[in-house]
């Protein structure tokens, strides 16, 4: 143990952990952050369960990944956990699981075991305990003291199970009983499904480094392809690979443009409705920015353009490796990126023919206007 340093100032646990709850996570992105951890642990299946029971409502995320022994789990529960991240990892700061979870609940419990070991380790962050003690004290739980919702997935062979209880930030009521609160959680569950279908669509479709199955309350989450590549009329102009240099680190960004079909050229009205996306057409146009095949930004032009009804059929995939995180200014919640300044002029140039093609598709139903200004 290192000698005590009288100049070392340890933050107040009850003050700082309360502040960290306000990093800006919404419910669906918080769930997605925990799925990042499961994918890093080489899980092939992640099961999300959202249960409404008034004061005893809970959210559970379980996976069949590598799992952790007690020492590894205890370190993973540390705010700012000490570990080396591989360039392909979805994590970055050692904060995600804790900050994402505690942004939504007052009690976080994680139980885990290695695949080769039946021994389950479990630890808990309890906000009430921290408020009373003002100590960064994570609570170890004996197997016979595990909360009941952890039992079923562990009995079925799950390696790691994360449980959120006391959902004060999700339900927003001191005693959240009643039909209104139940419907509210059901609506938020649908938003979670849409978000996961979008954020992890490359993993769900087997286009990433590993195919991953995700279920929500027992139902498979199907991938949502922002680019409608199954539609015969979707056009994919030629892409480009763009070099980026940041603090002597050299990387590449893949630019892949798509022009979606106009309304009458979709294969069905249902297909077009699905293509509109969670935020609907005008807000879904723009850049889809991927970090290690995980979607970080879904739509918007990042200050290069403003959304426009006539360009709503233009969507562009930008993909980069985590080694370019500093260039893209990734935040803790992985909900915000900034385009590197060195990329912006080239992106503006590359966007011109894509925007022109999107306007043609919108204005003329996919056909070039005739010389008299009318479509053929």
mmCIF file of N, CA, C and O in Angstrom, residues 262-305:
data_model
loop_
_atom_site.group_PDB
_atom_site.id
_atom_site.type_symbol
_atom_site.label_atom_id
_atom_site.label_comp_id
_atom_site.label_asym_id
_atom_site.label_seq_id
_atom_site.Cartn_x
_atom_site.Cartn_y
_atom_site.Cartn_z
ATOM 1 N N UNK A 262 -37.007 7.733 -53.484
ATOM 2 C CA UNK A 262 -38.121 8.635 -53.211
ATOM 3 C C UNK A 262 -39.329 7.808 -52.760
ATOM 4 O O UNK A 262 -39.335 6.582 -52.867
ATOM 5 N N UNK A 263 -40.343 8.481 -52.284
ATOM 6 C CA UNK A 263 -41.487 7.793 -51.680
ATOM 7 C C UNK A 263 -42.094 6.744 -52.603
ATOM 8 O O UNK A 263 -42.349 5.618 -52.202
ATOM 9 N N UNK A 264 -42.296 7.096 -53.858
ATOM 10 C CA UNK A 264 -42.996 6.171 -54.760
ATOM 11 C C UNK A 264 -42.107 5.021 -55.234
ATOM 12 O O UNK A 264 -42.587 4.074 -55.847
ATOM 13 N N UNK A 265 -40.806 5.096 -54.948
ATOM 14 C CA UNK A 265 -39.906 4.043 -55.391
ATOM 15 C C UNK A 265 -39.520 3.062 -54.292
ATOM 16 O O UNK A 265 -38.727 2.147 -54.536
ATOM 17 N N UNK A 266 -40.046 3.246 -53.088
ATOM 18 C CA UNK A 266 -39.836 2.232 -52.065
ATOM 19 C C UNK A 266 -40.625 0.980 -52.419
ATOM 20 O O UNK A 266 -41.665 1.044 -53.075
ATOM 21 N N UNK A 267 -40.139 -0.160 -51.964
ATOM 22 C CA UNK A 267 -40.784 -1.424 -52.307
ATOM 23 C C UNK A 267 -42.172 -1.553 -51.685
ATOM 24 O O UNK A 267 -43.009 -2.302 -52.198
ATOM 25 N N UNK A 268 -42.428 -0.832 -50.590
ATOM 26 C CA UNK A 268 -43.742 -0.865 -49.951
ATOM 27 C C UNK A 268 -43.863 0.332 -49.013
ATOM 28 O O UNK A 268 -42.849 0.887 -48.571
ATOM 29 N N UNK A 269 -45.098 0.742 -48.698
ATOM 30 C CA UNK A 269 -45.273 1.824 -47.709
ATOM 31 C C UNK A 269 -44.675 1.466 -46.360
ATOM 32 O O UNK A 269 -44.133 2.329 -45.667
ATOM 33 N N UNK A 270 -44.755 0.186 -45.984
ATOM 34 C CA UNK A 270 -44.193 -0.238 -44.709
ATOM 35 C C UNK A 270 -42.678 -0.056 -44.694
ATOM 36 O O UNK A 270 -42.104 0.396 -43.690
ATOM 37 N N UNK A 271 -42.027 -0.400 -45.814
ATOM 38 C CA UNK A 271 -40.573 -0.245 -45.898
ATOM 39 C C UNK A 271 -40.173 1.216 -45.782
ATOM 40 O O UNK A 271 -39.172 1.559 -45.133
ATOM 41 N N UNK A 272 -40.965 2.082 -46.394
ATOM 42 C CA UNK A 272 -40.646 3.507 -46.306
ATOM 43 C C UNK A 272 -40.845 4.028 -44.885
ATOM 44 O O UNK A 272 -40.047 4.834 -44.393
ATOM 45 N N UNK A 273 -41.879 3.582 -44.207
ATOM 46 C CA UNK A 273 -42.104 4.016 -42.827
ATOM 47 C C UNK A 273 -40.948 3.587 -41.922
ATOM 48 O O UNK A 273 -40.492 4.349 -41.071
ATOM 49 N N UNK A 274 -40.478 2.356 -42.131
ATOM 50 C CA UNK A 274 -39.355 1.868 -41.334
ATOM 51 C C UNK A 274 -38.104 2.697 -41.625
ATOM 52 O O UNK A 274 -37.343 3.043 -40.716
ATOM 53 N N UNK A 275 -37.912 3.050 -42.887
ATOM 54 C CA UNK A 275 -36.720 3.807 -43.288
ATOM 55 C C UNK A 275 -36.676 5.197 -42.665
ATOM 56 O O UNK A 275 -35.598 5.777 -42.537
ATOM 57 N N UNK A 276 -37.816 5.724 -42.257
ATOM 58 C CA UNK A 276 -37.841 7.081 -41.686
ATOM 59 C C UNK A 276 -37.049 7.162 -40.395
ATOM 60 O O UNK A 276 -36.559 8.227 -40.022
ATOM 61 N N UNK A 277 -36.874 6.024 -39.694
ATOM 62 C CA UNK A 277 -36.022 5.988 -38.519
ATOM 63 C C UNK A 277 -36.684 6.500 -37.256
ATOM 64 O O UNK A 277 -37.781 7.064 -37.280
ATOM 65 N N UNK A 278 -36.017 6.325 -36.106
ATOM 66 C CA UNK A 278 -36.593 6.749 -34.828
ATOM 67 C C UNK A 278 -36.922 8.236 -34.769
ATOM 68 O O UNK A 278 -37.875 8.638 -34.109
ATOM 69 N N UNK A 279 -36.118 9.067 -35.453
ATOM 70 C CA UNK A 279 -36.326 10.519 -35.365
ATOM 71 C C UNK A 279 -37.014 11.098 -36.590
ATOM 72 O O UNK A 279 -37.123 12.313 -36.723
ATOM 73 N N UNK A 280 -37.419 10.238 -37.503
ATOM 74 C CA UNK A 280 -38.158 10.600 -38.719
ATOM 75 C C UNK A 280 -37.260 11.311 -39.733
ATOM 76 O O UNK A 280 -36.157 11.722 -39.451
ATOM 77 N N UNK A 281 -37.792 11.444 -40.940
ATOM 78 C CA UNK A 281 -36.986 11.701 -42.125
ATOM 79 C C UNK A 281 -36.018 12.883 -42.022
ATOM 80 O O UNK A 281 -34.818 12.729 -42.227
ATOM 81 N N UNK A 282 -36.513 14.074 -41.742
ATOM 82 C CA UNK A 282 -35.627 15.239 -41.819
ATOM 83 C C UNK A 282 -34.483 15.182 -40.822
ATOM 84 O O UNK A 282 -33.365 15.626 -41.114
ATOM 85 N N UNK A 283 -34.724 14.619 -39.643
ATOM 86 C CA UNK A 283 -33.681 14.560 -38.630
ATOM 87 C C UNK A 283 -32.765 13.354 -38.799
ATOM 88 O O UNK A 283 -31.736 13.253 -38.139
ATOM 89 N N UNK A 284 -33.150 12.420 -39.693
ATOM 90 C CA UNK A 284 -32.305 11.249 -39.917
ATOM 91 C C UNK A 284 -31.379 11.429 -41.120
ATOM 92 O O UNK A 284 -30.534 10.562 -41.378
ATOM 93 N N UNK A 285 -31.506 12.522 -41.858
ATOM 94 C CA UNK A 285 -30.569 12.758 -42.951
ATOM 95 C C UNK A 285 -29.209 13.147 -42.376
ATOM 96 O O UNK A 285 -29.098 13.602 -41.245
ATOM 97 N N UNK A 286 -28.167 12.931 -43.155
ATOM 98 C CA UNK A 286 -26.857 13.390 -42.720
ATOM 99 C C UNK A 286 -25.874 12.266 -42.428
ATOM 100 O O UNK A 286 -25.956 11.168 -42.982
ATOM 101 N N UNK A 287 -24.943 12.559 -41.502
ATOM 102 C CA UNK A 287 -23.849 11.647 -41.201
ATOM 103 C C UNK A 287 -24.260 10.583 -40.184
ATOM 104 O O UNK A 287 -24.894 10.883 -39.173
ATOM 105 N N UNK A 288 -23.839 9.347 -40.456
ATOM 106 C CA UNK A 288 -23.934 8.246 -39.506
ATOM 107 C C UNK A 288 -22.495 7.863 -39.182
ATOM 108 O O UNK A 288 -21.787 7.309 -40.021
ATOM 109 N N UNK A 289 -22.076 8.230 -37.968
ATOM 110 C CA UNK A 289 -20.662 8.117 -37.612
ATOM 111 C C UNK A 289 -20.464 6.880 -36.741
ATOM 112 O O UNK A 289 -21.111 6.720 -35.700
ATOM 113 N N UNK A 290 -19.556 6.008 -37.187
ATOM 114 C CA UNK A 290 -19.312 4.722 -36.531
ATOM 115 C C UNK A 290 -17.914 4.693 -35.929
ATOM 116 O O UNK A 290 -16.937 5.052 -36.576
ATOM 117 N N UNK A 291 -17.852 4.231 -34.705
ATOM 118 C CA UNK A 291 -16.575 3.983 -34.022
ATOM 119 C C UNK A 291 -16.521 2.479 -33.744
ATOM 120 O O UNK A 291 -17.337 1.960 -33.005
ATOM 121 N N UNK A 292 -15.571 1.790 -34.395
ATOM 122 C CA UNK A 292 -15.457 0.327 -34.258
ATOM 123 C C UNK A 292 -16.791 -0.361 -34.549
ATOM 124 O O UNK A 292 -17.214 -1.260 -33.823
ATOM 125 N N UNK A 293 -17.470 0.092 -35.594
ATOM 126 C CA UNK A 293 -18.733 -0.476 -36.077
ATOM 127 C C UNK A 293 -19.923 -0.202 -35.169
ATOM 128 O O UNK A 293 -21.030 -0.682 -35.430
ATOM 129 N N UNK A 294 -19.718 0.570 -34.129
ATOM 130 C CA UNK A 294 -20.799 0.957 -33.216
ATOM 131 C C UNK A 294 -21.219 2.384 -33.567
ATOM 132 O O UNK A 294 -20.382 3.292 -33.640
ATOM 133 N N UNK A 295 -22.511 2.604 -33.795
ATOM 134 C CA UNK A 295 -22.983 3.915 -34.224
ATOM 135 C C UNK A 295 -22.916 4.916 -33.067
ATOM 136 O O UNK A 295 -23.433 4.663 -31.985
ATOM 137 N N UNK A 296 -22.270 6.053 -33.308
ATOM 138 C CA UNK A 296 -22.150 7.113 -32.313
ATOM 139 C C UNK A 296 -23.100 8.261 -32.612
ATOM 140 O O UNK A 296 -23.758 8.798 -31.728
ATOM 141 N N UNK A 297 -23.183 8.654 -33.882
ATOM 142 C CA UNK A 297 -24.070 9.754 -34.301
ATOM 143 C C UNK A 297 -24.987 9.266 -35.404
ATOM 144 O O UNK A 297 -24.528 8.663 -36.366
ATOM 145 N N UNK A 298 -26.278 9.528 -35.264
ATOM 146 C CA UNK A 298 -27.254 9.057 -36.253
ATOM 147 C C UNK A 298 -27.966 10.242 -36.885
ATOM 148 O O UNK A 298 -29.009 10.691 -36.437
ATOM 149 N N UNK A 299 -27.393 10.772 -37.948
ATOM 150 C CA UNK A 299 -27.993 11.890 -38.649
ATOM 151 C C UNK A 299 -27.445 13.232 -38.207
ATOM 152 O O UNK A 299 -26.743 13.348 -37.203
ATOM 153 N N UNK A 300 -27.786 14.260 -38.990
ATOM 154 C CA UNK A 300 -27.251 15.597 -38.751
ATOM 155 C C UNK A 300 -26.013 15.808 -39.602
ATOM 156 O O UNK A 300 -25.278 14.861 -39.917
ATOM 157 N N UNK A 301 -25.766 17.052 -39.961
ATOM 158 C CA UNK A 301 -24.663 17.368 -40.873
ATOM 159 C C UNK A 301 -23.443 17.957 -40.157
ATOM 160 O O UNK A 301 -22.534 18.463 -40.799
ATOM 161 N N UNK A 302 -23.423 17.909 -38.839
ATOM 162 C CA UNK A 302 -22.253 18.329 -38.057
ATOM 163 C C UNK A 302 -21.774 19.729 -38.416
ATOM 164 O O UNK A 302 -20.566 20.003 -38.444
ATOM 165 N N UNK A 303 -22.715 20.605 -38.701
ATOM 166 C CA UNK A 303 -22.378 22.000 -38.981
ATOM 167 C C UNK A 303 -21.993 22.281 -40.413
ATOM 168 O O UNK A 303 -21.788 23.450 -40.782
ATOM 169 N N UNK A 304 -21.901 21.263 -41.272
ATOM 170 C CA UNK A 304 -21.555 21.490 -42.680
ATOM 171 C C UNK A 304 -22.755 21.930 -43.503
ATOM 172 O O UNK A 304 -22.606 22.607 -44.529
ATOM 173 N N UNK A 305 -23.948 21.535 -43.078
ATOM 174 C CA UNK A 305 -25.186 21.904 -43.744
ATOM 175 C C UNK A 305 -26.285 21.992 -42.680
ATOM 176 O O UNK A 305 -26.074 21.607 -41.527
#
